[in-house]
Tab-separated table of C-alpha atoms and ligand atoms in Angstrom:
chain	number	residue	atom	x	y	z
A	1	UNK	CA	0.000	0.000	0.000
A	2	UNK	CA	0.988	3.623	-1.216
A	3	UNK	CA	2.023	5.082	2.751
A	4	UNK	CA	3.455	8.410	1.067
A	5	UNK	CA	0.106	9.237	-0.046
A	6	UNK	CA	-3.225	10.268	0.604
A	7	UNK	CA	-6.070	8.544	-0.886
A	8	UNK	CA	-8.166	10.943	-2.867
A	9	UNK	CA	-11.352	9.734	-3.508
A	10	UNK	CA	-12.977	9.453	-7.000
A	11	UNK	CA	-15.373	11.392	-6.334
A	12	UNK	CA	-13.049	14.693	-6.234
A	13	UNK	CA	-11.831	13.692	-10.136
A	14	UNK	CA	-15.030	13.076	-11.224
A	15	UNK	CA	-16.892	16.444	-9.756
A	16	UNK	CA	-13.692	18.113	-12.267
A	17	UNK	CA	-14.721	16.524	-14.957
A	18	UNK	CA	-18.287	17.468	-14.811
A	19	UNK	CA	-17.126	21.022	-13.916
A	20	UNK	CA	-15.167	21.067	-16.970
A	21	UNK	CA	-17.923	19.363	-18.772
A	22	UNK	CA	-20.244	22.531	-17.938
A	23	UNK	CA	-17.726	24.456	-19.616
A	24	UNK	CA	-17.580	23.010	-22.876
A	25	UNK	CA	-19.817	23.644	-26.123
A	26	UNK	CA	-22.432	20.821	-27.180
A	27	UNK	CA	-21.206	18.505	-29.326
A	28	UNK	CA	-17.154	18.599	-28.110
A	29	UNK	CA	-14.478	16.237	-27.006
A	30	UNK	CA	-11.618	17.285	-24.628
A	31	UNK	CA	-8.513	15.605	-24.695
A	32	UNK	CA	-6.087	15.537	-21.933
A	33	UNK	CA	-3.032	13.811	-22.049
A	34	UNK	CA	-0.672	12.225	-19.446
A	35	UNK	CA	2.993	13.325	-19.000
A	36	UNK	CA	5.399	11.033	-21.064
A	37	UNK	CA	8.618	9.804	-18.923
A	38	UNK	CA	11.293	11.776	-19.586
A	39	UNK	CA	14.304	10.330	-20.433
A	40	UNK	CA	17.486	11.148	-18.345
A	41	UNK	CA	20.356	9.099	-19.368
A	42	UNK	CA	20.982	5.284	-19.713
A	43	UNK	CA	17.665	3.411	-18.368
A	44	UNK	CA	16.832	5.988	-16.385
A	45	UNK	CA	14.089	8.518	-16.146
A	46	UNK	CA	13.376	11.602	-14.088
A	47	UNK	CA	11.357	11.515	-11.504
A	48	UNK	CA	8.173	11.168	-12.791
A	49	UNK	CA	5.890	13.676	-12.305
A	50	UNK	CA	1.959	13.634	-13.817
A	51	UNK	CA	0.578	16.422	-15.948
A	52	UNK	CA	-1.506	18.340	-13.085
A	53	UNK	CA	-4.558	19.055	-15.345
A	54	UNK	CA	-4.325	15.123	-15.690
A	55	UNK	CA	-3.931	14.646	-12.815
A	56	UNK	CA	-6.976	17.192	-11.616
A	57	UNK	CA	-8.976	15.048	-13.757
A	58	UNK	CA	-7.953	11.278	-13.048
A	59	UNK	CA	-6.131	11.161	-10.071
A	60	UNK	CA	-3.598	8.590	-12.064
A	61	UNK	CA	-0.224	8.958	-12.065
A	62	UNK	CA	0.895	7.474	-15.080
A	63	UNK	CA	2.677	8.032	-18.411
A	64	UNK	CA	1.270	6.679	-20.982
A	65	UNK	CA	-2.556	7.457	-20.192
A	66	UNK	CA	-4.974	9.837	-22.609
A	67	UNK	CA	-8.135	10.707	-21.623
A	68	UNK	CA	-10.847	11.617	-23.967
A	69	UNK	CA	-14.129	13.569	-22.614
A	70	UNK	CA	-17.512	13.990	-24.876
A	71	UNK	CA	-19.935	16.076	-24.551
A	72	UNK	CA	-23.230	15.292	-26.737
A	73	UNK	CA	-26.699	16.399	-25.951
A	74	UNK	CA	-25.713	17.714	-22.407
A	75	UNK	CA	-24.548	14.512	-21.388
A	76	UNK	CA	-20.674	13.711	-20.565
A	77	UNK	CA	-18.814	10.620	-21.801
A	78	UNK	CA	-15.566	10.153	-19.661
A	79	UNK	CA	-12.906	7.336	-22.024
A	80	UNK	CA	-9.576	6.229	-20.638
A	81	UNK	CA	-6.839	4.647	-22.356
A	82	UNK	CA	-3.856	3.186	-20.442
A	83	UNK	CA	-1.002	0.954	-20.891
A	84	UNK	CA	-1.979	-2.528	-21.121
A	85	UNK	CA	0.093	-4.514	-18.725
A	86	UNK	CA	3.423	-5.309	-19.547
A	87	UNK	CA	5.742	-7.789	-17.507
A	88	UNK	CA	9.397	-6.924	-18.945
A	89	UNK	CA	8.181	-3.550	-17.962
A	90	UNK	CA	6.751	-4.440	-14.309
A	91	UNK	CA	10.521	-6.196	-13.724
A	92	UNK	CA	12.385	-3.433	-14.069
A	93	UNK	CA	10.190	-0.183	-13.353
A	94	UNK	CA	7.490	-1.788	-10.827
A	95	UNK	CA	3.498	-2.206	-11.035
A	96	UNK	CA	1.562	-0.423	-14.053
A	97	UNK	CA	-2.226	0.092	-13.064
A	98	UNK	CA	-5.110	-2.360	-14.281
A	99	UNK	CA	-8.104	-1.588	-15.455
A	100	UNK	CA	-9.803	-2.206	-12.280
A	101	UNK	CA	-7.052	0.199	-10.582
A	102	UNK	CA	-7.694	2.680	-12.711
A	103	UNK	CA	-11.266	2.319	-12.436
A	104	UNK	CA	-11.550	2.920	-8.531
A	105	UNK	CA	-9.385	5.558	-8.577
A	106	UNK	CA	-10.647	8.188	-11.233
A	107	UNK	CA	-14.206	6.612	-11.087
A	108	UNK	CA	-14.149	6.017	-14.931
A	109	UNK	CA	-16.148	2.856	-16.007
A	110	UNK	CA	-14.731	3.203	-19.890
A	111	UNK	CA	-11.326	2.307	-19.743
A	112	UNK	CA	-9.131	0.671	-22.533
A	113	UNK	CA	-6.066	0.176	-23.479
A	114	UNK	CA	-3.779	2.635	-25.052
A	115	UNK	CA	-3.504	1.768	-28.440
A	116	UNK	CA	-6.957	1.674	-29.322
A	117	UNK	CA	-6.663	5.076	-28.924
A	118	UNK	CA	-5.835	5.424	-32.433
A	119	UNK	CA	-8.384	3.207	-33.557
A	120	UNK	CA	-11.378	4.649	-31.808
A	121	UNK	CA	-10.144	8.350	-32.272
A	122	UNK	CA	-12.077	8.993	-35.443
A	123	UNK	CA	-15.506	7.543	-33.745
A	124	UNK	CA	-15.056	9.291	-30.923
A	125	UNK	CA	-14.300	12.909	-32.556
A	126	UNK	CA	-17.419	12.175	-35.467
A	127	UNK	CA	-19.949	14.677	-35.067
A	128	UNK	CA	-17.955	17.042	-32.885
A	129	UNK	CA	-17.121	20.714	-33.943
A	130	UNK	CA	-15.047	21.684	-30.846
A	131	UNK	CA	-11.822	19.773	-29.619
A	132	UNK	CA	-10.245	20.991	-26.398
A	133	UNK	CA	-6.823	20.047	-26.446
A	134	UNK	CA	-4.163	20.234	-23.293
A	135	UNK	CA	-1.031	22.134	-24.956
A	136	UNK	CA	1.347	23.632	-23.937
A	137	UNK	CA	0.345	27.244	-22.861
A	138	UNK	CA	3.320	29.524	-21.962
A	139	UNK	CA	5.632	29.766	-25.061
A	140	UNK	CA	8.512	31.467	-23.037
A	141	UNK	CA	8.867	27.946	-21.051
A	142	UNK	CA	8.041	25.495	-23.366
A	143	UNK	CA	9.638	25.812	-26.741
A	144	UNK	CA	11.184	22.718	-27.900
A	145	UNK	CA	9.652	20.577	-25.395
A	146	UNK	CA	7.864	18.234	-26.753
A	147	UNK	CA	4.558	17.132	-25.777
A	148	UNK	CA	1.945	14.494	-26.876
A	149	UNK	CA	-1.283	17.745	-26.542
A	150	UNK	CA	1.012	19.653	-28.717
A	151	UNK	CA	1.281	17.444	-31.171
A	152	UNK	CA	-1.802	16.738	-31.010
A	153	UNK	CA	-3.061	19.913	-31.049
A	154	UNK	CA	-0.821	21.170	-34.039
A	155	UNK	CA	-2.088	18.292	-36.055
A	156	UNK	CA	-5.638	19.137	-35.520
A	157	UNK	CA	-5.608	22.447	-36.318
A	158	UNK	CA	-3.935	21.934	-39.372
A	159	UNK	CA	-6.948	19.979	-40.462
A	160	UNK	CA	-8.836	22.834	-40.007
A	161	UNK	CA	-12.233	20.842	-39.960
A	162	UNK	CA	-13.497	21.571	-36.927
A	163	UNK	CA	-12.569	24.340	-33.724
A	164	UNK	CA	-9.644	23.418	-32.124
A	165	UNK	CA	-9.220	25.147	-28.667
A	166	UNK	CA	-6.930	24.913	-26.124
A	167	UNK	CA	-8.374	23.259	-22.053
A	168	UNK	CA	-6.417	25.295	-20.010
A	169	UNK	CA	-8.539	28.394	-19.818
A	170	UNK	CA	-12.106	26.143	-19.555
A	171	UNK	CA	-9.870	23.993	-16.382
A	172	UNK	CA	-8.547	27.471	-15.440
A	173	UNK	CA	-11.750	28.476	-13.850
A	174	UNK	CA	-11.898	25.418	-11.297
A	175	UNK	CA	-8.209	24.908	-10.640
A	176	UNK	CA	-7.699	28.289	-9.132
A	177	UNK	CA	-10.610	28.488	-6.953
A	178	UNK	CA	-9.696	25.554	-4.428
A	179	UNK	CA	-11.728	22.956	-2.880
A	180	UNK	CA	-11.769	22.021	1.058
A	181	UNK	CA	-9.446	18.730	0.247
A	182	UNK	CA	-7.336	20.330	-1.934
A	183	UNK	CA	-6.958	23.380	1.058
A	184	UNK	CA	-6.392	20.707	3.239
A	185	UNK	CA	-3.623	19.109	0.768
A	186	UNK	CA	-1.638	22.218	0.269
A	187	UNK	CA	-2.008	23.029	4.341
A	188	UNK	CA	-0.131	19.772	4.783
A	189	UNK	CA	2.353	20.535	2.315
A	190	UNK	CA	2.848	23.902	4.505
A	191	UNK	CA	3.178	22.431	7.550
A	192	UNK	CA	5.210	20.449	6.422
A	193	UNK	CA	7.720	23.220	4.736
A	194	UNK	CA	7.164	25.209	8.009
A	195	UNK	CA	8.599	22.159	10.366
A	196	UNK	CA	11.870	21.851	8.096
A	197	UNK	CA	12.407	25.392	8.281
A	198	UNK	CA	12.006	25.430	12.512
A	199	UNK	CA	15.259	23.071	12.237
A	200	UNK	CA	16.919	25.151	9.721
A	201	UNK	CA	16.903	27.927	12.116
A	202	UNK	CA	17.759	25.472	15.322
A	203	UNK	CA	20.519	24.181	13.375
A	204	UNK	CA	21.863	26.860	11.245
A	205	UNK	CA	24.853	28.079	13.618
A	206	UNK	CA	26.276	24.757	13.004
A	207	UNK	CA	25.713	24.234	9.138
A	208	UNK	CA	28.490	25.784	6.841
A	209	UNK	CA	27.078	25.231	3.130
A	210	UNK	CA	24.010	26.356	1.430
A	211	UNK	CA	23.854	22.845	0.793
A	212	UNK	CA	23.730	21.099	3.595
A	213	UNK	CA	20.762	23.535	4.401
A	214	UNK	CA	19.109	22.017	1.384
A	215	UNK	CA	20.339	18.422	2.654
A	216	UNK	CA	18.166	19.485	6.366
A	217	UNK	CA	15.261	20.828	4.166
A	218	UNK	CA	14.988	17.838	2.261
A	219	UNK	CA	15.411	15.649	5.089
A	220	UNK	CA	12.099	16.840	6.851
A	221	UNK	CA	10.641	17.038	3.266
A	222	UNK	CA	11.245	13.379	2.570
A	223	UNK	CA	10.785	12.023	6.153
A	224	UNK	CA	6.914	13.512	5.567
A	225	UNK	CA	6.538	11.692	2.064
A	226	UNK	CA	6.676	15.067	1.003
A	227	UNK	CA	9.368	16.231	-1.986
A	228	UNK	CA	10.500	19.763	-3.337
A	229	UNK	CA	7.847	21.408	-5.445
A	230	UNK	CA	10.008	23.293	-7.284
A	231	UNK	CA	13.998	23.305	-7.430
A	232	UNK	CA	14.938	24.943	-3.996
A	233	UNK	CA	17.012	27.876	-3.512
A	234	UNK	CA	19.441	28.270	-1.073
A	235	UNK	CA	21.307	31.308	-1.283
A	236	UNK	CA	23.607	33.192	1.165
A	237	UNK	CA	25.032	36.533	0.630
A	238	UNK	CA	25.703	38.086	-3.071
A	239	UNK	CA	23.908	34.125	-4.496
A	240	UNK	CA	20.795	35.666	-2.895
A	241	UNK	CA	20.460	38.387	-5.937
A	242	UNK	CA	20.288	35.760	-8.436
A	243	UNK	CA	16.613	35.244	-8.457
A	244	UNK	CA	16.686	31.941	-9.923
A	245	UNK	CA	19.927	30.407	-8.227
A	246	UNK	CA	19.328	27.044	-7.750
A	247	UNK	CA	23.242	25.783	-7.174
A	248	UNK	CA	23.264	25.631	-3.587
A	249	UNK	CA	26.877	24.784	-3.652
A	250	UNK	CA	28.900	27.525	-1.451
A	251	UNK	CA	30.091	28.162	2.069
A	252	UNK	CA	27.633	30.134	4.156
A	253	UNK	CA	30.110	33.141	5.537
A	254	UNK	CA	29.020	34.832	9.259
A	255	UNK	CA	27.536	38.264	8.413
A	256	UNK	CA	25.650	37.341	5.189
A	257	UNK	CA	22.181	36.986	4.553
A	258	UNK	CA	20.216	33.387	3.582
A	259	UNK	CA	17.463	33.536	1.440
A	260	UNK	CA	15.578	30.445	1.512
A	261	UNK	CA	12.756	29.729	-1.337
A	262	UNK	CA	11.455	26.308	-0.256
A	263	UNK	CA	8.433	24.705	-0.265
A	264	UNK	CA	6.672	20.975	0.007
A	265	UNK	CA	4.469	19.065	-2.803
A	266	UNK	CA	2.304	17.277	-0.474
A	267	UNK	CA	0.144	14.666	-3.055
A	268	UNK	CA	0.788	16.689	-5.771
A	269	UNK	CA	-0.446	19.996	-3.887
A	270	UNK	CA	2.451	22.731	-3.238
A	271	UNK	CA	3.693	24.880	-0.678
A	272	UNK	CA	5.808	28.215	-1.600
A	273	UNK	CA	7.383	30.022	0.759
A	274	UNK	CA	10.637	32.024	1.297
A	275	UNK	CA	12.752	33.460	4.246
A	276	UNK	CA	15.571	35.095	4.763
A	277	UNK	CA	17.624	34.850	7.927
A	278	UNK	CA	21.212	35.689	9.413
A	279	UNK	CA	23.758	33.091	9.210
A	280	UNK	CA	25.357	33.735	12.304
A	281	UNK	CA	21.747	34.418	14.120
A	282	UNK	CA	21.641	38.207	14.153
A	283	UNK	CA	20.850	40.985	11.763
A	284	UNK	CA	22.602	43.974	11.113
A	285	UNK	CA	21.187	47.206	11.755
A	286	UNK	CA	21.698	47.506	7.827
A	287	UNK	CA	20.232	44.174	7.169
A	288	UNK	CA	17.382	44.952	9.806
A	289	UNK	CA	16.049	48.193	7.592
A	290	UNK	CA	16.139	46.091	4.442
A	291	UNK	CA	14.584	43.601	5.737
A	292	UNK	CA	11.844	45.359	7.761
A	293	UNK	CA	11.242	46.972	4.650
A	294	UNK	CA	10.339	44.158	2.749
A	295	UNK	CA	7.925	42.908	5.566
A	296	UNK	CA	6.566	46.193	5.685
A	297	UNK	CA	5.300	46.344	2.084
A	298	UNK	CA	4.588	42.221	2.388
A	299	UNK	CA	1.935	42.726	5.579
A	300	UNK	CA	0.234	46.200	3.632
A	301	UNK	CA	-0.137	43.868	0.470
A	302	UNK	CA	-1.540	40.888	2.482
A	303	UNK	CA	-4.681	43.053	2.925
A	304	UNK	CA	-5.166	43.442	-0.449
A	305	UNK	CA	-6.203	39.581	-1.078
A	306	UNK	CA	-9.683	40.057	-1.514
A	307	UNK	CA	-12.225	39.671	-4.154
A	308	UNK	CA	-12.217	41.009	-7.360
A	309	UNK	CA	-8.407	42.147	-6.819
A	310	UNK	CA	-5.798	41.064	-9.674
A	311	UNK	CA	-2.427	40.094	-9.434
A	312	UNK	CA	-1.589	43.044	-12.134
A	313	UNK	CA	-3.386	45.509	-9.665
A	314	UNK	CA	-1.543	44.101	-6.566
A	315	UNK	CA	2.064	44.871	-8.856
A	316	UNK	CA	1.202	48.423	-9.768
A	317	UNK	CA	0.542	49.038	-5.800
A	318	UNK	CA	3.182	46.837	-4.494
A	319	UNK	CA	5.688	48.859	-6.674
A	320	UNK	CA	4.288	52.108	-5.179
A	321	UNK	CA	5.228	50.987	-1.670
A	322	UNK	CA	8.709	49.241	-2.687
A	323	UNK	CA	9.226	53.223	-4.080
A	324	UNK	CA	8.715	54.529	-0.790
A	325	UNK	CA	10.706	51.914	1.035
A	326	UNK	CA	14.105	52.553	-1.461
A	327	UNK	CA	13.780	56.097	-1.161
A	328	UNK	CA	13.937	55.853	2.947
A	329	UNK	CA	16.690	53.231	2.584
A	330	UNK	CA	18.780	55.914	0.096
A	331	UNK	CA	18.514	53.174	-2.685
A	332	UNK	CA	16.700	54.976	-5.266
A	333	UNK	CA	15.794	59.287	-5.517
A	334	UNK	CA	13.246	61.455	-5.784
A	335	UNK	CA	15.604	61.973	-9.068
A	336	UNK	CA	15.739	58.733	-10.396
A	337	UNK	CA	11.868	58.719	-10.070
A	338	UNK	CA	11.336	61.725	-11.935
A	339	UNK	CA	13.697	60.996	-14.754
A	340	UNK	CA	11.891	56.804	-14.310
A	341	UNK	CA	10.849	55.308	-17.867
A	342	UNK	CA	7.119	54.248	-17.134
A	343	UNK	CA	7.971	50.554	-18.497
A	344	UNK	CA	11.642	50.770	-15.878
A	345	UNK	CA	10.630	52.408	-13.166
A	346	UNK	CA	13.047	53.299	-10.404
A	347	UNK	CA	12.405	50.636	-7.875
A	348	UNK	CA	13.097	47.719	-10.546
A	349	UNK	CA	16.767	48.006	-9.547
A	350	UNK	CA	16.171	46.140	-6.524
A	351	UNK	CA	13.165	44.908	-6.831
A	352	UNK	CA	12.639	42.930	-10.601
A	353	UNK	CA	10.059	40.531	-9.997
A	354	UNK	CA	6.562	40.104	-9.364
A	355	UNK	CA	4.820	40.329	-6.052
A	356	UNK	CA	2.424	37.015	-7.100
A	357	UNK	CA	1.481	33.942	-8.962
A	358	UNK	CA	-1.622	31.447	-8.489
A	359	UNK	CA	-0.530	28.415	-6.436
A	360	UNK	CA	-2.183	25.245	-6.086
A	361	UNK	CA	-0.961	21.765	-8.227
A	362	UNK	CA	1.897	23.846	-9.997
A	363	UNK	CA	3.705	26.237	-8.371
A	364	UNK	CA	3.148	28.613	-10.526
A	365	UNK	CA	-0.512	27.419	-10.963
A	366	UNK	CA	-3.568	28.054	-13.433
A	367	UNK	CA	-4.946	31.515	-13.641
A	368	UNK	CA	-3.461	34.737	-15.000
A	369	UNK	CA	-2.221	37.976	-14.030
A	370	UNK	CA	-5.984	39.285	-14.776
A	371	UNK	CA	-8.020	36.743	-13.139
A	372	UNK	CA	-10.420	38.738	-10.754
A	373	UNK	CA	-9.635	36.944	-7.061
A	374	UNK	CA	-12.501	34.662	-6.012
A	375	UNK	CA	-13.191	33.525	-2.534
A	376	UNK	CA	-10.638	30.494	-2.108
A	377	UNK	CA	-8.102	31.446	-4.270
A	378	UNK	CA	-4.590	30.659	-2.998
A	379	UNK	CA	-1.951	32.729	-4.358
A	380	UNK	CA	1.654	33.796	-2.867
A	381	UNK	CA	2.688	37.135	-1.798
A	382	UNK	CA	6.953	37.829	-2.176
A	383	UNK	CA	8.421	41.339	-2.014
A	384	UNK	CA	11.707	41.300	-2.492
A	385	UNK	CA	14.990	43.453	-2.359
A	386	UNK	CA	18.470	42.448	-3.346
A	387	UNK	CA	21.155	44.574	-3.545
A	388	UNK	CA	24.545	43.488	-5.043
A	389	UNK	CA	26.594	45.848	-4.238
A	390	UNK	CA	25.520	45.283	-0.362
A	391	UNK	CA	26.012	41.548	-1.019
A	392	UNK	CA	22.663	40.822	0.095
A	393	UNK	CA	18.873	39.820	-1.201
A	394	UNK	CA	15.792	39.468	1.130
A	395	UNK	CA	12.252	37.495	-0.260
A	396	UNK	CA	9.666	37.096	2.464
A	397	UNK	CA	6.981	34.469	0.638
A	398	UNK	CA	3.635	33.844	2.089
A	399	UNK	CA	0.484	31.631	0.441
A	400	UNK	CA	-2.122	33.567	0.790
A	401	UNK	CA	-5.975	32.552	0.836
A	402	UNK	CA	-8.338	35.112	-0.890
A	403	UNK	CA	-11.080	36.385	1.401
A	404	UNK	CA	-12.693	39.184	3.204
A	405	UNK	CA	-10.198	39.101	5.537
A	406	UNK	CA	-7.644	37.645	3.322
A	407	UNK	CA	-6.045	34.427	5.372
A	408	UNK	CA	-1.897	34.095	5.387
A	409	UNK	CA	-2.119	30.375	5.391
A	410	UNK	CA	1.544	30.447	6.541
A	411	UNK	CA	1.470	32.842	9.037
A	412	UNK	CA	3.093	30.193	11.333
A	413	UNK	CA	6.320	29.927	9.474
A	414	UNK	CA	8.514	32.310	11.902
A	415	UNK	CA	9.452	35.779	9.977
A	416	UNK	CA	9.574	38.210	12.673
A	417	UNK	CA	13.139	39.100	13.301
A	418	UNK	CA	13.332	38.950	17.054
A	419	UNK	CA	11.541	35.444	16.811
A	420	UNK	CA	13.776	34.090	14.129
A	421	UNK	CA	17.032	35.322	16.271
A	422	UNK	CA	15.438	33.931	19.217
A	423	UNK	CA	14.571	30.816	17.803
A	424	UNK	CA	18.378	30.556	15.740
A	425	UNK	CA	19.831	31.389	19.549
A	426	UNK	CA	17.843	28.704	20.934
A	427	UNK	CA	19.436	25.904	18.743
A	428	UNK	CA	22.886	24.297	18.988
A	429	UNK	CA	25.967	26.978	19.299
A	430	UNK	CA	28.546	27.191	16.562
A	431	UNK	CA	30.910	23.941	17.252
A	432	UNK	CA	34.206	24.706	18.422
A	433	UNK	CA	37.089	24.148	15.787
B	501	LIG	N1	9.672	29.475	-5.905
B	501	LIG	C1	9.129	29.987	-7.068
B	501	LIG	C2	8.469	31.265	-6.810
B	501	LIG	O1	8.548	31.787	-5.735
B	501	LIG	O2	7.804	31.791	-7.662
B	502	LIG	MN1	6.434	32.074	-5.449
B	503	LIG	MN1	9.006	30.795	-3.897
């Protein structure tokens, strides 16, 4: 029995389909398919990983799988083709799902085996004028990949007979308003980023690389069947203004700056969060303005998670209150503001990235920077500052649950900066040499 994982029952996977089923015109299909394994060298794959909008709408984690939705005089026809079973493959790579598996757990009575896909994919798309396909949707991250819905999709509409649309928007509208068990999902995968960071900060004084940080995160990620949702960053002192470092590989020096950006997938559900704390356990009076700063202009923006807000709104205010904050820290002048390009401004020096992003399945989740917030949307909220020549960067990261009061869903993940130098003092000492 699966111990690292939380039975989800079918009727959660079934509910999206209908929901997605609402969404669609009469007489469509939608076709969804499962992430293929991706080769890494020798016989050996990556870490496999499902397709979340898949995933949303199966609960299999697979390669291999497609599934095929129809829509027909207001009724919804759910097919799914998987693998048939294969023992060279189940000696080397381990148990494929049966029909009967696959049955009880995405609560789909009409399942088949992959390669009648082909076969029944003309009856299945006869009469329709609208496909939904799952393609790839953000060009800037996916060219060259390849990808079965691509191919898929570019096929189709080359055909030209019928509408070929892309899935993502029609799942968009479910995925980023989240359920109670998917809350409850993504609150485990917080507490369980929030306990590895309490023993980062017990045992920091006596860790001396940015990777065995990572080894202590992982640790209390793994122990919890948990793994990294995204690649972690570690990053102490100048690494810490390289927004995407990822290395983790160098010394941690006493008087730098950390930034942490860590966070659990808990059953496929992610946490996001990022600190930033001292690595000998107390701030300078430098490193206290900067970062009270950034906490200043995180906590106002908090308040602004409420209905009918957008993330595009939240980055034209959030950059109003970053100006204010550089200007009292001497960063940036009333000059530089009046001479600021409307597309530059001013504060982007120090502060180049975005205050949000939907979370949920994918760290970066579904849902745009124009999606009014709904009641139960989760997204993050990360100011940031990092100045090079001051060898430091500080990211404060909090999931955030849209309301009326908005709800910091990891407001228990220490930030204050007595509390984290209180809780770094009450760890182990630095070990004598
Ligand atoms: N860790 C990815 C992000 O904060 O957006
Ligand atoms: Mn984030
Ligand atoms: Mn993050």
């Amino acid at each position: 029995m699966d111990m690292k994982r939380e039975k989800i029952a079918s009727d959660f996977f079934r509910k999206n389909r209908n929901n997605l089923g609402n969404e669609m015109q009469e007489n469509s299909v939608a076709i969804v398919f499962a992430h293929d394994e991706l080769w890494r060298n020798g016989d050996q794959y990556y870490p496999y990983r499902q397709n979340s909008n898949f995933f949303y709408l199966t609960g299999i984690e697979q390669a291999g799988c497609v599934l095929v939705l129809r829509k027909q005089e207001s009724r919804l026809q759910s097919f799914l083709f998987i693998p048939r079973a294969d023992p060279t493959y189940e000696i080397w790579f381990g148990h494929r799902l049966d029909k009967e598996e696959a049955e009880a757990i995405s609560g789909i009575a009409g399942i088949f085996p992959r390669e009648e896909f082909e076969r029944m994919r003309k009856k299945l798309l006869k009469n329709t004028e609208t496909i939904y396909v799952d393609r790839l949707e953000d060009e800037n991250f996916t060219r060259g990949i390849s990808y079965a819905g691509q191919s898929f999709f570019d096929t189709l509409s080359s055909s030209a007979k019928r509408k070929v649309k892309s899935v993502a928007p029609l799942l968009a509208k479910y995925r980023t308003v989240k359920q109670k068990l998917e809350l409850q999902l993504m609150k485990k995968a917080m507490d369980i980023t929030q306990e590895s960071f309490e023993h980062v900060l017990k045992k920091i004084r006596r860790l001396h690389t940015e990777y065995e940080v990572e080894a202590e995160i992982f640790y209390h990620f793994h122990r919890r069947g948990a793994v990294a949702a995204y690649e972690t960053i570690v990053a102490g002192g100048l690494n810490a203004t390289v927004l995407h470092y990822v290395e983790n590989k160098d010394d941690l020096l006493s008087g730098d700056l950390l930034l942490l950006d860590f966070g659990a997938e808990y059953n496929n559900y992610a946490a996001d969060c990022s600190r930033t704390i001292p690595v000998n356990g107390k701030f300078s009076p430098r490193q206290k303005a900067v970062y009270e700063a950034v906490l200043r202009v995180q906590e106002a923006m908090i308040r602004e998670y409420v209905p009918g807000n957008t993330i595009n709104k939240l980055n034209e205010k959030a950059g109003k209150l970053m100006e204010k904050e550089l200007l009292s820290l001497g960063l940036i002048t009333p000059e530089d503001i009046r001479k600021q390009d409307k597309e530059h401004p001013a504060y982007k020096k120090y502060y180049m990235h975005g205050l949000s992003h939907f979370l949920g399945l994918d760290v970066h989740d579904a849902g745009n920077k124009d999606t009014p917030f709904r009641e139960g949307m989760v997204l993050t909220c990360e100011p940031g500052i990092y100045i090079r020549k001051e060898n430091m960067g500080i990211r404060i990261e909090d999931d955030i649950l849209v309301g009326n009061p908005p709800v910091n869903l990891t407001r228990n993940i220490p930030k204050k900066i007595d509390e984290l130098e209180k809780i770094i003092s009450s760890g182990n000492p630095p070990q004598k040499l």
